[in-house]
Amino acid sequence: MSDERTCPSCASGGTAVGAHESGSSRWTCFACGTCELQYWSPREIIPEFYADPAQVNYARRRQGEIFLRERHKMFLRRASPGRLFDVGCGEGGFLAAARDQGFEVAGIDLDPGSAEIARGRGLEVNVGFLFDDAGALHDGIDAARPYDWVTAFEVLEHQADPLHFLRLVKGLLAEGGTLCGSVPNRDRFLVAADRARNSGDRPPHHFLYFSATSLETLLRAAGFKHVEVLPLPETDLTDFATYIEVATTGGLSRRMRESAANAAHGGARQNHGASRSWRRHLKQAARVVKNLPFYPAALAVRTLAPRKARGLYFEASFR
């Protein structure tokens, strides 16, 4: 089977469960009844998409912000220093933290702007696809020096052919090396409401929806023998409450807060520095206050249903 219904993980036939249109492009979502993967067709990665400043999440990264998500912290808690390569490294915040923890680091990203910021931090970062269409490794990466760790945080869900990608990534690993990464959890709390308001979880951004079962199945199909898939803990309760608020109300309170802050900014232009500091602290305080009604739900899910977390973390080795 080789048509658009073919599951990219197990090659079974899928059932159409949804559709999405953007401009002149149209995609169909299929669900595999064999391995549980959900996937969009057609799947074509658009490099220019990741360098488009109109994409808010990526624009934020290009401003040089340094922050570690729980997925990065989880890796750094569990891994011992060694040679590390990060696929989709962005502006290099995670690589910089890993370097400070004793890792020998390098990475690659599709966005030239993000790579430029990473290089400004003294990091070895290439631009482009890790592999070309023929499966050849990027010419800026030395295949003769394999890595103890390859990380791919929020990368697999973007792949047109995830099985092929994973099999190629195996070639970067040294004997005893491990692939680690994360993906959005298809079974996360309020997933339907989140997708209705989040265009980033649809093509041309995300092509694959993983459950813990379908993720493990894919990794094993790629030849990894030792696989562990874990829910990413919702350690930041304020952030999780914000997610619930946005999913259920569409971020109404955020829009109201931004409108008020913009009005205040307009009246304080003569004292720009003080205004900027005041607005930042106001937003931080307002973020906590506005989400107070959503904290009980966030705490309940975190405590009673950890598998409903927003992300899945995985580790996979083949020896």
Short mmCIF file of C-alpha atoms in Angstrom, two decimals:
data_model
loop_
_atom_site.label_atom_id
_atom_site.label_comp_id
_atom_site.label_asym_id
_atom_site.label_seq_id
_atom_site.Cartn_x
_atom_site.Cartn_y
_atom_site.Cartn_z
CA MET A 1 0.00 0.00 0.00
CA SER A 2 1.50 3.35 -1.04
CA ASP A 3 -1.36 5.85 -1.22
CA GLU A 4 -2.01 8.74 1.14
CA ARG A 5 -3.86 6.47 3.55
CA THR A 6 -0.74 4.43 4.26
CA CYS A 7 0.46 4.73 7.86
CA PRO A 8 4.05 6.07 7.89
CA SER A 9 4.83 3.92 10.93
CA CYS A 10 3.43 0.44 10.22
CA ALA A 11 2.25 0.71 6.57
CA SER A 12 -1.33 -0.26 7.43
CA GLY A 13 -4.26 1.59 5.90
CA GLY A 14 -5.79 4.43 7.87
CA THR A 15 -9.31 5.82 8.16
CA ALA A 16 -9.99 9.48 7.38
CA VAL A 17 -10.94 11.36 10.55
CA GLY A 18 -10.47 15.03 9.66
CA ALA A 19 -9.49 17.66 7.12
CA HIS A 20 -7.70 21.01 7.14
CA GLU A 21 -7.31 23.79 4.59
CA SER A 22 -4.89 26.71 4.47
CA GLY A 23 -4.86 28.90 1.39
CA SER A 24 -4.85 26.62 -1.63
CA SER A 25 -3.51 23.64 0.34
CA ARG A 26 -5.67 20.85 1.73
CA TRP A 27 -4.75 17.97 4.02
CA THR A 28 -6.61 14.90 5.27
CA CYS A 29 -6.02 13.36 8.71
CA PHE A 30 -6.01 9.56 8.98
CA ALA A 31 -6.08 7.28 12.02
CA CYS A 32 -4.24 3.96 11.94
CA GLY A 33 -6.22 1.17 13.58
CA THR A 34 -3.09 -0.97 13.95
CA CYS A 35 -0.49 1.22 15.70
CA GLU A 36 -2.73 4.15 16.84
CA LEU A 37 -0.76 6.81 14.96
CA GLN A 38 -2.74 9.70 13.51
CA TYR A 39 -1.17 11.37 10.48
CA TRP A 40 -1.89 14.04 7.90
CA SER A 41 -1.51 13.61 4.14
CA PRO A 42 0.13 14.93 2.10
CA ARG A 43 3.25 15.60 4.22
CA GLU A 44 5.83 18.05 2.91
CA ILE A 45 8.23 19.97 5.14
CA ILE A 46 8.50 23.65 4.17
CA PRO A 47 11.82 25.10 5.42
CA GLU A 48 10.69 28.69 4.81
CA PHE A 49 7.86 28.17 7.31
CA TYR A 50 10.36 27.94 10.17
CA ALA A 51 12.08 31.19 9.18
CA ASP A 52 8.82 33.15 8.78
CA PRO A 53 8.73 35.91 11.45
CA ALA A 54 4.93 35.81 11.26
CA GLN A 55 5.07 32.49 13.11
CA VAL A 56 4.90 33.87 16.65
CA ASN A 57 6.51 30.98 18.52
CA TYR A 58 9.52 30.96 16.24
CA ALA A 59 9.78 34.74 16.24
CA ARG A 60 10.05 34.63 20.04
CA ARG A 61 12.92 32.17 19.79
CA ARG A 62 14.73 34.41 17.32
CA GLN A 63 14.70 37.26 19.82
CA GLY A 64 17.31 35.32 21.77
CA GLU A 65 15.28 34.29 24.80
CA ILE A 66 16.94 31.60 26.89
CA PHE A 67 14.60 29.28 28.72
CA LEU A 68 14.52 25.57 29.42
CA ARG A 69 11.30 23.63 29.06
CA GLU A 70 10.54 20.64 31.26
CA ARG A 71 11.62 18.35 28.40
CA HIS A 72 15.11 19.86 28.46
CA LYS A 73 15.33 19.69 32.24
CA MET A 74 14.21 16.06 32.19
CA PHE A 75 17.04 15.13 29.83
CA LEU A 76 19.64 17.01 31.85
CA ARG A 77 18.45 15.28 35.04
CA ARG A 78 18.69 11.82 33.49
CA ALA A 79 21.72 12.00 31.18
CA SER A 80 25.43 11.89 31.95
CA PRO A 81 27.86 14.15 30.04
CA GLY A 82 29.08 13.00 26.64
CA ARG A 83 28.95 14.02 22.99
CA LEU A 84 25.52 15.52 22.28
CA PHE A 85 23.83 16.51 19.01
CA ASP A 86 20.52 18.41 19.09
CA VAL A 87 18.21 18.24 16.06
CA GLY A 88 16.11 21.41 15.77
CA CYS A 89 18.26 23.27 18.28
CA GLY A 90 16.69 26.69 17.69
CA GLU A 91 18.65 29.55 19.23
CA GLY A 92 20.71 27.15 21.34
CA GLY A 93 19.41 27.69 24.86
CA PHE A 94 19.30 23.96 25.62
CA LEU A 95 22.71 23.34 24.05
CA ALA A 96 24.23 26.15 26.09
CA ALA A 97 22.80 24.65 29.29
CA ALA A 98 24.08 21.19 28.33
CA ARG A 99 27.52 22.61 27.59
CA ASP A 100 27.57 24.22 31.02
CA GLN A 101 26.74 20.80 32.48
CA GLY A 102 29.78 19.21 30.81
CA PHE A 103 28.44 17.95 27.46
CA GLU A 104 30.35 18.40 24.19
CA VAL A 105 27.59 19.89 22.03
CA ALA A 106 26.57 20.62 18.45
CA GLY A 107 23.27 21.04 16.63
CA ILE A 108 21.30 21.88 13.51
CA ASP A 109 18.22 23.98 12.74
CA LEU A 110 16.21 24.95 9.66
CA ASP A 111 15.99 28.61 10.65
CA PRO A 112 19.08 30.68 9.74
CA GLY A 113 18.08 33.40 12.22
CA SER A 114 17.95 30.97 15.15
CA ALA A 115 21.25 29.38 14.09
CA GLU A 116 22.89 32.81 13.98
CA ILE A 117 21.84 33.48 17.58
CA ALA A 118 23.15 30.06 18.64
CA ARG A 119 26.49 30.68 16.97
CA GLY A 120 26.67 33.99 18.80
CA ARG A 121 26.67 31.92 21.98
CA GLY A 122 29.75 30.06 20.79
CA LEU A 123 27.84 26.96 19.69
CA GLU A 124 28.58 24.76 16.67
CA VAL A 125 25.32 24.88 14.72
CA ASN A 126 24.57 24.04 11.07
CA VAL A 127 21.60 25.24 9.01
CA GLY A 128 19.36 22.99 6.94
CA PHE A 129 17.98 19.47 6.98
CA LEU A 130 19.89 16.84 8.94
CA PHE A 131 19.63 14.55 5.89
CA ASP A 132 18.89 15.29 2.25
CA ASP A 133 16.27 13.47 0.16
CA ALA A 134 18.80 10.75 -0.68
CA GLY A 135 19.57 10.13 2.99
CA ALA A 136 23.00 11.80 2.92
CA LEU A 137 24.10 13.49 6.15
CA HIS A 138 24.48 17.29 6.15
CA ASP A 139 28.00 18.02 4.91
CA GLY A 140 28.77 20.14 7.97
CA ILE A 141 28.46 17.14 10.30
CA ASP A 142 31.30 14.65 10.75
CA ALA A 143 29.84 11.14 10.42
CA ALA A 144 33.14 9.67 11.61
CA ARG A 145 32.56 11.04 15.11
CA PRO A 146 29.31 9.51 16.42
CA TYR A 147 27.41 10.90 19.39
CA ASP A 148 26.56 9.48 22.80
CA TRP A 149 23.30 11.41 22.72
CA VAL A 150 21.08 12.67 19.92
CA THR A 151 18.17 14.82 21.08
CA ALA A 152 15.08 15.67 19.04
CA PHE A 153 12.70 17.78 21.10
CA GLU A 154 9.38 18.48 19.33
CA VAL A 155 10.84 17.20 16.04
CA LEU A 156 9.17 13.87 15.19
CA GLU A 157 5.70 15.38 14.77
CA HIS A 158 7.08 17.51 11.91
CA GLN A 159 8.49 14.62 9.88
CA ALA A 160 7.13 13.59 6.49
CA ASP A 161 8.67 10.10 6.83
CA PRO A 162 9.36 9.53 10.54
CA LEU A 163 10.47 5.91 10.15
CA HIS A 164 13.11 6.83 7.56
CA PHE A 165 14.24 9.78 9.69
CA LEU A 166 14.71 7.62 12.79
CA ARG A 167 16.64 4.95 10.91
CA LEU A 168 19.02 7.60 9.62
CA VAL A 169 19.40 9.16 13.08
CA LYS A 170 20.56 5.78 14.39
CA GLY A 171 23.65 6.20 12.24
CA LEU A 172 24.70 9.24 14.29
CA LEU A 173 24.77 7.28 17.54
CA ALA A 174 27.90 5.74 19.01
CA GLU A 175 27.78 2.21 20.39
CA GLY A 176 25.61 2.43 23.49
CA GLY A 177 24.28 5.83 22.38
CA THR A 178 20.71 6.98 23.02
CA LEU A 179 18.13 9.03 21.15
CA CYS A 180 16.07 11.25 23.46
CA GLY A 181 13.29 13.68 22.70
CA SER A 182 9.71 14.75 23.11
CA VAL A 183 6.47 15.10 21.17
CA PRO A 184 3.07 16.64 21.95
CA ASN A 185 0.79 14.14 23.66
CA ARG A 186 -2.23 13.29 21.52
CA ASP A 187 -4.07 12.23 24.68
CA ARG A 188 -3.42 15.47 26.55
CA PHE A 189 -6.10 17.18 28.62
CA LEU A 190 -8.47 19.31 26.50
CA VAL A 191 -6.77 18.26 23.26
CA ALA A 192 -9.79 19.01 21.04
CA ALA A 193 -10.27 22.50 22.49
CA ASP A 194 -6.54 23.18 22.24
CA ARG A 195 -6.40 22.18 18.57
CA ALA A 196 -9.45 24.28 17.76
CA ARG A 197 -7.53 27.37 18.91
CA ASN A 198 -3.98 26.34 18.02
CA SER A 199 -3.14 26.32 14.32
CA GLY A 200 0.37 25.14 15.17
CA ASP A 201 -0.92 21.61 15.82
CA ARG A 202 -1.98 21.18 12.19
CA PRO A 203 -0.18 21.13 8.81
CA PRO A 204 2.11 22.52 7.56
CA HIS A 205 3.51 22.60 11.11
CA HIS A 206 2.57 19.22 12.65
CA PHE A 207 1.92 16.14 10.51
CA LEU A 208 1.82 13.41 13.17
CA TYR A 209 -0.19 12.91 16.39
CA PHE A 210 1.38 10.48 18.88
CA SER A 211 -0.04 8.55 21.78
CA ALA A 212 2.43 6.80 24.10
CA THR A 213 1.64 3.51 22.35
CA SER A 214 2.08 4.80 18.80
CA LEU A 215 5.33 6.56 19.72
CA GLU A 216 6.82 3.39 21.22
CA THR A 217 5.65 1.37 18.20
CA LEU A 218 7.36 3.78 15.79
CA LEU A 219 10.65 3.75 17.71
CA ARG A 220 10.71 -0.05 17.81
CA ALA A 221 9.84 -0.24 14.10
CA ALA A 222 12.92 1.92 13.44
CA GLY A 223 15.10 -0.70 15.12
CA PHE A 224 15.47 0.66 18.63
CA LYS A 225 15.47 -2.21 21.12
CA HIS A 226 15.25 -0.40 24.44
CA VAL A 227 12.46 2.18 24.46
CA GLU A 228 10.93 4.18 27.30
CA VAL A 229 8.07 6.66 26.87
CA LEU A 230 7.02 8.86 29.80
CA PRO A 231 4.55 11.71 30.26
CA LEU A 232 6.31 15.04 30.77
CA PRO A 233 5.46 16.25 34.30
CA GLU A 234 3.43 19.46 34.48
CA THR A 235 5.85 21.05 36.94
CA ASP A 236 4.85 24.65 36.14
CA LEU A 237 1.31 24.84 37.50
CA THR A 238 0.85 28.45 36.37
CA ASP A 239 1.77 27.53 32.80
CA PHE A 240 -0.58 24.54 32.85
CA ALA A 241 -3.40 26.68 34.25
CA THR A 242 -2.75 29.18 31.44
CA TYR A 243 -3.05 26.36 28.90
CA ILE A 244 -6.42 25.35 30.40
CA GLU A 245 -7.63 28.95 30.42
CA VAL A 246 -6.70 29.50 26.76
CA ALA A 247 -8.17 26.16 25.68
CA THR A 248 -11.49 26.82 27.41
CA THR A 249 -11.94 30.58 26.93
CA GLY A 250 -9.78 31.30 23.91
CA GLY A 251 -7.45 33.47 25.98
CA LEU A 252 -10.08 36.15 26.63
CA SER A 253 -8.40 37.37 29.81
CA ARG A 254 -5.05 37.54 28.04
CA ARG A 255 -6.46 39.79 25.33
CA MET A 256 -8.05 42.03 27.95
CA ARG A 257 -4.79 42.22 29.89
CA GLU A 258 -2.77 43.05 26.77
CA SER A 259 -5.26 45.74 25.81
CA ALA A 260 -4.96 47.34 29.24
CA ALA A 261 -1.18 47.11 29.19
CA ASN A 262 -1.01 48.68 25.73
CA ALA A 263 -3.20 51.55 26.90
CA ALA A 264 -0.95 52.09 29.90
CA HIS A 265 2.09 51.99 27.65
CA GLY A 266 0.63 54.67 25.40
CA GLY A 267 0.23 57.01 28.37
CA ALA A 268 3.74 56.50 29.69
CA ARG A 269 5.98 56.97 26.66
CA GLN A 270 7.96 59.75 28.29
CA ASN A 271 9.21 57.31 30.91
CA HIS A 272 9.85 54.37 28.62
CA GLY A 273 12.26 52.40 30.83
CA ALA A 274 10.08 52.57 33.92
CA SER A 275 6.98 51.82 31.86
CA ARG A 276 8.56 48.74 30.35
CA SER A 277 9.59 47.38 33.76
CA TRP A 278 6.16 48.16 35.20
CA ARG A 279 4.38 46.42 32.34
CA ARG A 280 6.55 43.32 32.72
CA HIS A 281 5.81 42.98 36.43
CA LEU A 282 2.15 43.74 35.87
CA LYS A 283 1.87 40.98 33.28
CA GLN A 284 3.57 38.48 35.57
CA ALA A 285 1.23 39.27 38.45
CA ALA A 286 -1.84 39.36 36.22
CA ARG A 287 -0.94 35.98 34.74
CA VAL A 288 -1.10 34.36 38.15
CA VAL A 289 -4.26 36.16 39.27
CA LYS A 290 -6.25 35.61 36.09
CA ASN A 291 -5.62 31.88 36.16
CA LEU A 292 -6.62 31.29 39.79
CA PRO A 293 -9.97 29.72 38.74
CA PHE A 294 -8.05 27.19 36.62
CA TYR A 295 -5.50 26.09 39.22
CA PRO A 296 -7.77 23.39 40.77
CA ALA A 297 -8.22 21.70 37.38
CA ALA A 298 -4.50 21.98 36.64
CA LEU A 299 -3.60 20.47 40.01
CA ALA A 300 -6.18 17.69 39.66
CA VAL A 301 -4.91 16.63 36.23
CA ARG A 302 -1.29 16.81 37.33
CA THR A 303 -2.00 14.69 40.42
CA LEU A 304 -4.71 12.27 39.30
CA ALA A 305 -4.15 11.95 35.54
CA PRO A 306 -0.44 12.49 34.78
CA ARG A 307 -0.81 10.66 31.45
CA LYS A 308 -2.98 13.58 30.31
CA ALA A 309 0.10 15.84 30.35
CA ARG A 310 0.77 17.96 27.29
CA GLY A 311 3.97 16.19 26.28
CA LEU A 312 5.62 12.79 26.00
CA TYR A 313 9.33 12.22 26.66
CA PHE A 314 11.18 9.27 25.13
CA GLU A 315 14.52 7.52 25.31
CA ALA A 316 15.54 4.88 22.76
CA SER A 317 18.71 2.87 22.18
CA PHE A 318 19.46 -0.02 19.85
CA ARG A 319 22.15 -1.93 21.72
#
